[in-house]
Amino acid sequence: MHGSLFHFLRHDKVQATPFFQPVGGGKPQFRRNQFGATLGGPLIRNRTFFFGSWQSSRAQSTAPGFATVPSAAQREGRFGSRPMYDPATYNAATNSRQPFLNNTIPAARFDSVARQVMPLYPLPNLSGAANNFFSNQKEKVDPNQGAIRVDHQWGPRDTVFTRVVIQQDHNVLPALMPPPANDPSQVFPRARSAALSETHTFSPGVINEFRYGFTRSFLYQDIEGEN
């Protein structure tokens, strides 16, 4: 029997600050532990052998994310210096409308849905009209994979092997803004793979191999919180 163990570590304390991280934003978190094991050996002396492997990782990181959120002025109904006209004052005879007082939409005139959605967005923390919000949102990637293979020699002319691989992951993918403005996605990738092969030697110059393979992958994805 022969086997192995391995562990691979990455840590933000020994990594450089990401290029897009704003000045003064600090170094975002990054922790990755990848580990696994292998084992192989004979089942029947000189005829049947097996080999199995397993690996997994636990990775948590934060990445720079930029978004555009309503400014303090927009929350108060002010949208810059461009005149804001009141649609309720439309005059069909003159095809004109009157501007809002002080170029500000009164809070009582806000759409009821917008009034409830507005507090869910964070306040800007960067200057500028576009990409005025920055945050480091957490991401988690936890893959798990196992595989096993068995080889068998039927006789001097026939050998066969079979292999099965199973992978099950659990990932949490962040959005550009923290909850409740955006909710992270819970992602569950799944994969299955199997193979069967038989090789027959007719002569030193003629062989035949029959192989069957099957692969299936699927993914479940959901978002936390209310729809």
PDB file of C-alpha atoms in Angstrom:
ATOM      1  CA  MET A   1       0.000   0.000   0.000  1.00  0.00           C
ATOM      2  CA  HIS A   2       1.159   3.507  -0.804  1.00  0.00           C
ATOM      3  CA  GLY A   3      -0.466   6.781   0.171  1.00  0.00           C
ATOM      4  CA  SER A   4       0.089  10.477   0.585  1.00  0.00           C
ATOM      5  CA  LEU A   5      -1.240  13.489   2.459  1.00  0.00           C
ATOM      6  CA  PHE A   6      -0.967  17.103   1.361  1.00  0.00           C
ATOM      7  CA  HIS A   7      -1.914  20.557   2.565  1.00  0.00           C
ATOM      8  CA  PHE A   8      -1.529  23.861   0.701  1.00  0.00           C
ATOM      9  CA  LEU A   9      -2.054  27.233   2.391  1.00  0.00           C
ATOM     10  CA  ARG A  10      -2.442  30.782   1.100  1.00  0.00           C
ATOM     11  CA  HIS A  11      -2.922  33.737   3.439  1.00  0.00           C
ATOM     12  CA  ASP A  12      -3.522  37.462   2.909  1.00  0.00           C
ATOM     13  CA  LYS A  13      -0.740  38.368   5.349  1.00  0.00           C
ATOM     14  CA  VAL A  14       1.875  37.202   2.835  1.00  0.00           C
ATOM     15  CA  GLN A  15       0.136  38.521  -0.296  1.00  0.00           C
ATOM     16  CA  ALA A  16       0.176  41.883  -2.007  1.00  0.00           C
ATOM     17  CA  THR A  17      -2.712  44.351  -1.820  1.00  0.00           C
ATOM     18  CA  PRO A  18      -4.999  43.942  -4.879  1.00  0.00           C
ATOM     19  CA  PHE A  19      -4.493  46.510  -7.618  1.00  0.00           C
ATOM     20  CA  PHE A  20      -8.075  47.852  -7.492  1.00  0.00           C
ATOM     21  CA  GLN A  21      -8.194  48.220  -3.708  1.00  0.00           C
ATOM     22  CA  PRO A  22      -8.746  51.929  -2.887  1.00  0.00           C
ATOM     23  CA  VAL A  23      -6.000  53.723  -1.002  1.00  0.00           C
ATOM     24  CA  GLY A  24      -6.556  53.375   2.721  1.00  0.00           C
ATOM     25  CA  GLY A  25      -9.003  50.498   2.258  1.00  0.00           C
ATOM     26  CA  GLY A  26      -6.681  47.991   3.846  1.00  0.00           C
ATOM     27  CA  LYS A  27      -5.802  44.544   2.606  1.00  0.00           C
ATOM     28  CA  PRO A  28      -8.853  42.341   1.965  1.00  0.00           C
ATOM     29  CA  GLN A  29      -9.137  38.933   3.593  1.00  0.00           C
ATOM     30  CA  PHE A  30      -7.904  35.885   1.707  1.00  0.00           C
ATOM     31  CA  ARG A  31      -7.571  32.444   3.316  1.00  0.00           C
ATOM     32  CA  ARG A  32      -7.259  29.247   1.297  1.00  0.00           C
ATOM     33  CA  ASN A  33      -6.624  25.788   2.711  1.00  0.00           C
ATOM     34  CA  GLN A  34      -6.418  22.954   0.185  1.00  0.00           C
ATOM     35  CA  PHE A  35      -5.869  19.445   1.500  1.00  0.00           C
ATOM     36  CA  GLY A  36      -6.319  15.831   0.525  1.00  0.00           C
ATOM     37  CA  ALA A  37      -5.030  12.272   0.518  1.00  0.00           C
ATOM     38  CA  THR A  38      -4.326   9.353  -1.811  1.00  0.00           C
ATOM     39  CA  LEU A  39      -4.125   5.611  -1.249  1.00  0.00           C
ATOM     40  CA  GLY A  40      -3.343   2.785  -3.652  1.00  0.00           C
ATOM     41  CA  GLY A  41      -2.279  -0.813  -3.673  1.00  0.00           C
ATOM     42  CA  PRO A  42      -3.138  -4.411  -4.602  1.00  0.00           C
ATOM     43  CA  LEU A  43      -6.441  -6.158  -3.963  1.00  0.00           C
ATOM     44  CA  ILE A  44      -5.401  -9.476  -5.580  1.00  0.00           C
ATOM     45  CA  ARG A  45      -1.678 -10.088  -5.967  1.00  0.00           C
ATOM     46  CA  ASN A  46      -0.445  -9.299  -9.494  1.00  0.00           C
ATOM     47  CA  ARG A  47      -4.029  -9.074 -10.828  1.00  0.00           C
ATOM     48  CA  THR A  48      -6.188  -6.391  -9.185  1.00  0.00           C
ATOM     49  CA  PHE A  49      -5.130  -2.962  -8.013  1.00  0.00           C
ATOM     50  CA  PHE A  50      -6.930   0.116  -6.773  1.00  0.00           C
ATOM     51  CA  PHE A  51      -6.136   3.797  -6.367  1.00  0.00           C
ATOM     52  CA  GLY A  52      -8.260   6.372  -4.557  1.00  0.00           C
ATOM     53  CA  SER A  53      -7.910  10.091  -4.012  1.00  0.00           C
ATOM     54  CA  TRP A  54      -9.746  12.828  -2.151  1.00  0.00           C
ATOM     55  CA  GLN A  55      -9.204  16.531  -2.061  1.00  0.00           C
ATOM     56  CA  SER A  56     -11.033  19.484  -0.592  1.00  0.00           C
ATOM     57  CA  SER A  57     -10.437  23.129   0.081  1.00  0.00           C
ATOM     58  CA  ARG A  58     -11.818  25.868   2.266  1.00  0.00           C
ATOM     59  CA  ALA A  59     -11.383  29.337   0.803  1.00  0.00           C
ATOM     60  CA  GLN A  60     -12.685  32.596   2.204  1.00  0.00           C
ATOM     61  CA  SER A  61     -11.832  35.877   0.572  1.00  0.00           C
ATOM     62  CA  THR A  62     -13.043  39.405   0.037  1.00  0.00           C
ATOM     63  CA  ALA A  63     -12.760  41.212  -3.269  1.00  0.00           C
ATOM     64  CA  PRO A  64     -13.109  44.889  -4.199  1.00  0.00           C
ATOM     65  CA  GLY A  65     -16.591  45.678  -5.499  1.00  0.00           C
ATOM     66  CA  PHE A  66     -17.818  48.968  -6.952  1.00  0.00           C
ATOM     67  CA  ALA A  67     -21.437  50.024  -7.400  1.00  0.00           C
ATOM     68  CA  THR A  68     -23.584  53.097  -7.953  1.00  0.00           C
ATOM     69  CA  VAL A  69     -25.995  54.018  -5.157  1.00  0.00           C
ATOM     70  CA  PRO A  70     -28.342  57.010  -4.677  1.00  0.00           C
ATOM     71  CA  SER A  71     -26.550  60.075  -3.381  1.00  0.00           C
ATOM     72  CA  ALA A  72     -27.710  62.063  -0.371  1.00  0.00           C
ATOM     73  CA  ALA A  73     -29.118  64.733  -2.704  1.00  0.00           C
ATOM     74  CA  GLN A  74     -31.032  62.174  -4.749  1.00  0.00           C
ATOM     75  CA  ARG A  75     -32.541  60.739  -1.558  1.00  0.00           C
ATOM     76  CA  GLU A  76     -33.914  64.233  -0.912  1.00  0.00           C
ATOM     77  CA  GLY A  77     -35.362  64.573  -4.415  1.00  0.00           C
ATOM     78  CA  ARG A  78     -32.580  66.684  -5.974  1.00  0.00           C
ATOM     79  CA  PHE A  79     -31.053  65.415  -9.232  1.00  0.00           C
ATOM     80  CA  GLY A  80     -28.492  68.038 -10.163  1.00  0.00           C
ATOM     81  CA  SER A  81     -28.881  71.420 -11.820  1.00  0.00           C
ATOM     82  CA  ARG A  82     -31.049  70.231 -14.692  1.00  0.00           C
ATOM     83  CA  PRO A  83     -34.642  71.558 -14.211  1.00  0.00           C
ATOM     84  CA  MET A  84     -37.078  69.023 -12.761  1.00  0.00           C
ATOM     85  CA  TYR A  85     -40.607  69.593 -14.096  1.00  0.00           C
ATOM     86  CA  ASP A  86     -43.789  68.657 -12.285  1.00  0.00           C
ATOM     87  CA  PRO A  87     -45.874  66.394 -14.562  1.00  0.00           C
ATOM     88  CA  ALA A  88     -49.012  67.363 -12.610  1.00  0.00           C
ATOM     89  CA  THR A  89     -48.719  70.974 -13.907  1.00  0.00           C
ATOM     90  CA  TYR A  90     -48.863  70.075 -17.606  1.00  0.00           C
ATOM     91  CA  ASN A  91     -50.752  72.682 -19.666  1.00  0.00           C
ATOM     92  CA  ALA A  92     -52.052  71.221 -22.915  1.00  0.00           C
ATOM     93  CA  ALA A  93     -52.709  74.662 -24.389  1.00  0.00           C
ATOM     94  CA  THR A  94     -49.119  75.816 -24.036  1.00  0.00           C
ATOM     95  CA  ASN A  95     -47.550  72.337 -24.002  1.00  0.00           C
ATOM     96  CA  SER A  96     -45.573  73.317 -20.943  1.00  0.00           C
ATOM     97  CA  ARG A  97     -44.990  72.290 -17.320  1.00  0.00           C
ATOM     98  CA  GLN A  98     -43.893  74.140 -14.207  1.00  0.00           C
ATOM     99  CA  PRO A  99     -40.619  73.185 -12.476  1.00  0.00           C
ATOM    100  CA  PHE A 100     -40.637  71.871  -8.935  1.00  0.00           C
ATOM    101  CA  LEU A 101     -39.958  74.436  -6.223  1.00  0.00           C
ATOM    102  CA  ASN A 102     -36.207  74.721  -5.609  1.00  0.00           C
ATOM    103  CA  ASN A 103     -35.769  72.066  -8.304  1.00  0.00           C
ATOM    104  CA  THR A 104     -36.596  69.443  -5.660  1.00  0.00           C
ATOM    105  CA  ILE A 105     -39.190  66.670  -5.864  1.00  0.00           C
ATOM    106  CA  PRO A 106     -41.227  66.778  -2.622  1.00  0.00           C
ATOM    107  CA  ALA A 107     -40.961  63.656  -0.480  1.00  0.00           C
ATOM    108  CA  ALA A 108     -44.746  63.330  -0.565  1.00  0.00           C
ATOM    109  CA  ARG A 109     -44.520  62.852  -4.337  1.00  0.00           C
ATOM    110  CA  PHE A 110     -42.027  59.967  -4.153  1.00  0.00           C
ATOM    111  CA  ASP A 111     -43.206  56.682  -5.560  1.00  0.00           C
ATOM    112  CA  SER A 112     -44.347  54.419  -2.727  1.00  0.00           C
ATOM    113  CA  VAL A 113     -42.121  51.546  -3.876  1.00  0.00           C
ATOM    114  CA  ALA A 114     -39.078  53.814  -4.250  1.00  0.00           C
ATOM    115  CA  ARG A 115     -39.684  55.207  -0.754  1.00  0.00           C
ATOM    116  CA  GLN A 116     -39.416  51.700   0.721  1.00  0.00           C
ATOM    117  CA  VAL A 117     -36.491  50.572  -1.447  1.00  0.00           C
ATOM    118  CA  MET A 118     -34.321  53.653  -0.853  1.00  0.00           C
ATOM    119  CA  PRO A 119     -33.305  52.814   2.765  1.00  0.00           C
ATOM    120  CA  LEU A 120     -32.090  49.373   1.643  1.00  0.00           C
ATOM    121  CA  TYR A 121     -29.209  50.921  -0.310  1.00  0.00           C
ATOM    122  CA  PRO A 122     -26.021  52.004   1.486  1.00  0.00           C
ATOM    123  CA  LEU A 123     -24.851  55.593   1.445  1.00  0.00           C
ATOM    124  CA  PRO A 124     -22.047  56.571  -0.959  1.00  0.00           C
ATOM    125  CA  ASN A 125     -18.521  56.296   0.409  1.00  0.00           C
ATOM    126  CA  LEU A 126     -16.651  57.435  -2.719  1.00  0.00           C
ATOM    127  CA  SER A 127     -16.804  60.750  -4.580  1.00  0.00           C
ATOM    128  CA  GLY A 128     -18.289  60.946  -8.052  1.00  0.00           C
ATOM    129  CA  ALA A 129     -21.651  60.189  -9.621  1.00  0.00           C
ATOM    130  CA  ALA A 130     -20.725  56.733 -10.931  1.00  0.00           C
ATOM    131  CA  ASN A 131     -19.196  53.926  -8.866  1.00  0.00           C
ATOM    132  CA  ASN A 132     -19.700  55.980  -5.721  1.00  0.00           C
ATOM    133  CA  PHE A 133     -19.785  52.998  -3.374  1.00  0.00           C
ATOM    134  CA  PHE A 134     -17.011  50.557  -2.488  1.00  0.00           C
ATOM    135  CA  SER A 135     -17.043  47.459  -0.305  1.00  0.00           C
ATOM    136  CA  ASN A 136     -15.150  44.226   0.211  1.00  0.00           C
ATOM    137  CA  GLN A 137     -17.763  41.483   0.016  1.00  0.00           C
ATOM    138  CA  LYS A 138     -16.954  38.017   1.349  1.00  0.00           C
ATOM    139  CA  GLU A 139     -16.772  35.010  -0.944  1.00  0.00           C
ATOM    140  CA  LYS A 140     -16.566  31.359   0.080  1.00  0.00           C
ATOM    141  CA  VAL A 141     -15.588  28.465  -2.182  1.00  0.00           C
ATOM    142  CA  ASP A 142     -15.619  24.946  -0.689  1.00  0.00           C
ATOM    143  CA  PRO A 143     -15.079  22.196  -3.304  1.00  0.00           C
ATOM    144  CA  ASN A 144     -14.937  18.495  -2.417  1.00  0.00           C
ATOM    145  CA  GLN A 145     -13.829  15.783  -4.838  1.00  0.00           C
ATOM    146  CA  GLY A 146     -13.288  12.051  -4.501  1.00  0.00           C
ATOM    147  CA  ALA A 147     -12.123   9.501  -7.082  1.00  0.00           C
ATOM    148  CA  ILE A 148     -11.425   5.788  -7.160  1.00  0.00           C
ATOM    149  CA  ARG A 149     -10.058   3.500  -9.885  1.00  0.00           C
ATOM    150  CA  VAL A 150      -9.722  -0.281 -10.017  1.00  0.00           C
ATOM    151  CA  ASP A 151      -7.555  -2.151 -12.565  1.00  0.00           C
ATOM    152  CA  HIS A 152      -7.865  -5.901 -13.137  1.00  0.00           C
ATOM    153  CA  GLN A 153      -6.070  -8.344 -15.426  1.00  0.00           C
ATOM    154  CA  TRP A 154      -8.393 -11.155 -16.516  1.00  0.00           C
ATOM    155  CA  GLY A 155      -5.632 -13.053 -18.254  1.00  0.00           C
ATOM    156  CA  PRO A 156      -2.607 -12.581 -20.513  1.00  0.00           C
ATOM    157  CA  ARG A 157      -4.770 -10.953 -23.240  1.00  0.00           C
ATOM    158  CA  ASP A 158      -7.437  -8.962 -21.324  1.00  0.00           C
ATOM    159  CA  THR A 159      -7.263  -6.053 -18.919  1.00  0.00           C
ATOM    160  CA  VAL A 160     -10.089  -3.908 -17.575  1.00  0.00           C
ATOM    161  CA  PHE A 161     -10.422  -0.812 -15.435  1.00  0.00           C
ATOM    162  CA  THR A 162     -13.262   1.240 -13.969  1.00  0.00           C
ATOM    163  CA  ARG A 163     -13.205   4.724 -12.510  1.00  0.00           C
ATOM    164  CA  VAL A 164     -15.690   6.894 -10.592  1.00  0.00           C
ATOM    165  CA  VAL A 165     -15.300  10.589  -9.719  1.00  0.00           C
ATOM    166  CA  ILE A 166     -17.712  12.559  -7.529  1.00  0.00           C
ATOM    167  CA  GLN A 167     -17.543  16.286  -6.840  1.00  0.00           C
ATOM    168  CA  GLN A 168     -19.776  18.313  -4.513  1.00  0.00           C
ATOM    169  CA  ASP A 169     -19.152  22.001  -3.875  1.00  0.00           C
ATOM    170  CA  HIS A 170     -20.714  24.714  -1.770  1.00  0.00           C
ATOM    171  CA  ASN A 171     -19.958  28.275  -2.827  1.00  0.00           C
ATOM    172  CA  VAL A 172     -21.183  31.634  -1.560  1.00  0.00           C
ATOM    173  CA  LEU A 173     -20.824  34.266  -4.276  1.00  0.00           C
ATOM    174  CA  PRO A 174     -21.086  37.907  -3.212  1.00  0.00           C
ATOM    175  CA  ALA A 175     -22.951  40.717  -4.922  1.00  0.00           C
ATOM    176  CA  LEU A 176     -21.634  44.224  -5.550  1.00  0.00           C
ATOM    177  CA  MET A 177     -23.351  45.617  -2.468  1.00  0.00           C
ATOM    178  CA  PRO A 178     -23.930  44.203   1.010  1.00  0.00           C
ATOM    179  CA  PRO A 179     -27.346  42.953   2.124  1.00  0.00           C
ATOM    180  CA  PRO A 180     -30.100  44.033   2.049  1.00  0.00           C
ATOM    181  CA  ALA A 181     -29.298  45.950  -1.149  1.00  0.00           C
ATOM    182  CA  ASN A 182     -27.914  42.745  -2.673  1.00  0.00           C
ATOM    183  CA  ASP A 183     -27.950  39.217  -1.316  1.00  0.00           C
ATOM    184  CA  PRO A 184     -25.147  36.698  -1.911  1.00  0.00           C
ATOM    185  CA  SER A 185     -25.855  33.611  -3.974  1.00  0.00           C
ATOM    186  CA  GLN A 186     -25.662  30.131  -2.513  1.00  0.00           C
ATOM    187  CA  VAL A 187     -24.315  27.857  -5.262  1.00  0.00           C
ATOM    188  CA  PHE A 188     -24.098  24.063  -5.081  1.00  0.00           C
ATOM    189  CA  PRO A 189     -22.250  22.601  -8.112  1.00  0.00           C
ATOM    190  CA  ARG A 190     -22.423  18.818  -8.481  1.00  0.00           C
ATOM    191  CA  ALA A 191     -20.558  16.528 -10.893  1.00  0.00           C
ATOM    192  CA  ARG A 192     -20.489  12.783 -11.484  1.00  0.00           C
ATOM    193  CA  SER A 193     -18.186  10.899 -13.847  1.00  0.00           C
ATOM    194  CA  ALA A 194     -17.680   7.192 -14.507  1.00  0.00           C
ATOM    195  CA  ALA A 195     -15.698   5.135 -17.014  1.00  0.00           C
ATOM    196  CA  LEU A 196     -15.291   1.468 -17.907  1.00  0.00           C
ATOM    197  CA  SER A 197     -12.642   0.157 -20.285  1.00  0.00           C
ATOM    198  CA  GLU A 198     -11.650  -3.325 -21.533  1.00  0.00           C
ATOM    199  CA  THR A 199      -8.570  -3.981 -23.663  1.00  0.00           C
ATOM    200  CA  HIS A 200      -8.071  -7.242 -25.572  1.00  0.00           C
ATOM    201  CA  THR A 201      -4.830  -8.201 -27.327  1.00  0.00           C
ATOM    202  CA  PHE A 202      -5.449 -10.259 -30.475  1.00  0.00           C
ATOM    203  CA  SER A 203      -1.797 -10.308 -31.544  1.00  0.00           C
ATOM    204  CA  PRO A 204       1.392  -8.330 -30.946  1.00  0.00           C
ATOM    205  CA  GLY A 205       0.204  -5.894 -33.650  1.00  0.00           C
ATOM    206  CA  VAL A 206      -3.599  -5.849 -33.140  1.00  0.00           C
ATOM    207  CA  ILE A 207      -5.475  -4.743 -30.013  1.00  0.00           C
ATOM    208  CA  ASN A 208      -9.020  -3.608 -29.335  1.00  0.00           C
ATOM    209  CA  GLU A 209     -10.224  -1.271 -26.620  1.00  0.00           C
ATOM    210  CA  PHE A 210     -13.857  -0.876 -25.601  1.00  0.00           C
ATOM    211  CA  ARG A 211     -14.597   2.151 -23.422  1.00  0.00           C
ATOM    212  CA  TYR A 212     -17.790   3.523 -21.944  1.00  0.00           C
ATOM    213  CA  GLY A 213     -17.940   6.914 -20.260  1.00  0.00           C
ATOM    214  CA  PHE A 214     -20.655   8.828 -18.421  1.00  0.00           C
ATOM    215  CA  THR A 215     -20.549  12.421 -17.180  1.00  0.00           C
ATOM    216  CA  ARG A 216     -23.210  14.497 -15.520  1.00  0.00           C
ATOM    217  CA  SER A 217     -22.975  17.945 -13.971  1.00  0.00           C
ATOM    218  CA  PHE A 218     -25.683  20.080 -12.440  1.00  0.00           C
ATOM    219  CA  LEU A 219     -25.933  23.148 -10.271  1.00  0.00           C
ATOM    220  CA  TYR A 220     -28.351  24.466  -7.671  1.00  0.00           C
ATOM    221  CA  GLN A 221     -28.358  28.210  -7.041  1.00  0.00           C
ATOM    222  CA  ASP A 222     -30.427  30.217  -4.609  1.00  0.00           C
ATOM    223  CA  ILE A 223     -30.348  33.661  -3.046  1.00  0.00           C
ATOM    224  CA  GLU A 224     -30.722  34.157   0.674  1.00  0.00           C
ATOM    225  CA  GLY A 225     -33.442  36.416   1.946  1.00  0.00           C
ATOM    226  CA  GLU A 226     -36.949  37.114   0.767  1.00  0.00           C
ATOM    227  CA  ASN A 227     -37.767  37.202  -2.939  1.00  0.00           C
TER     228      ASN A 227
END
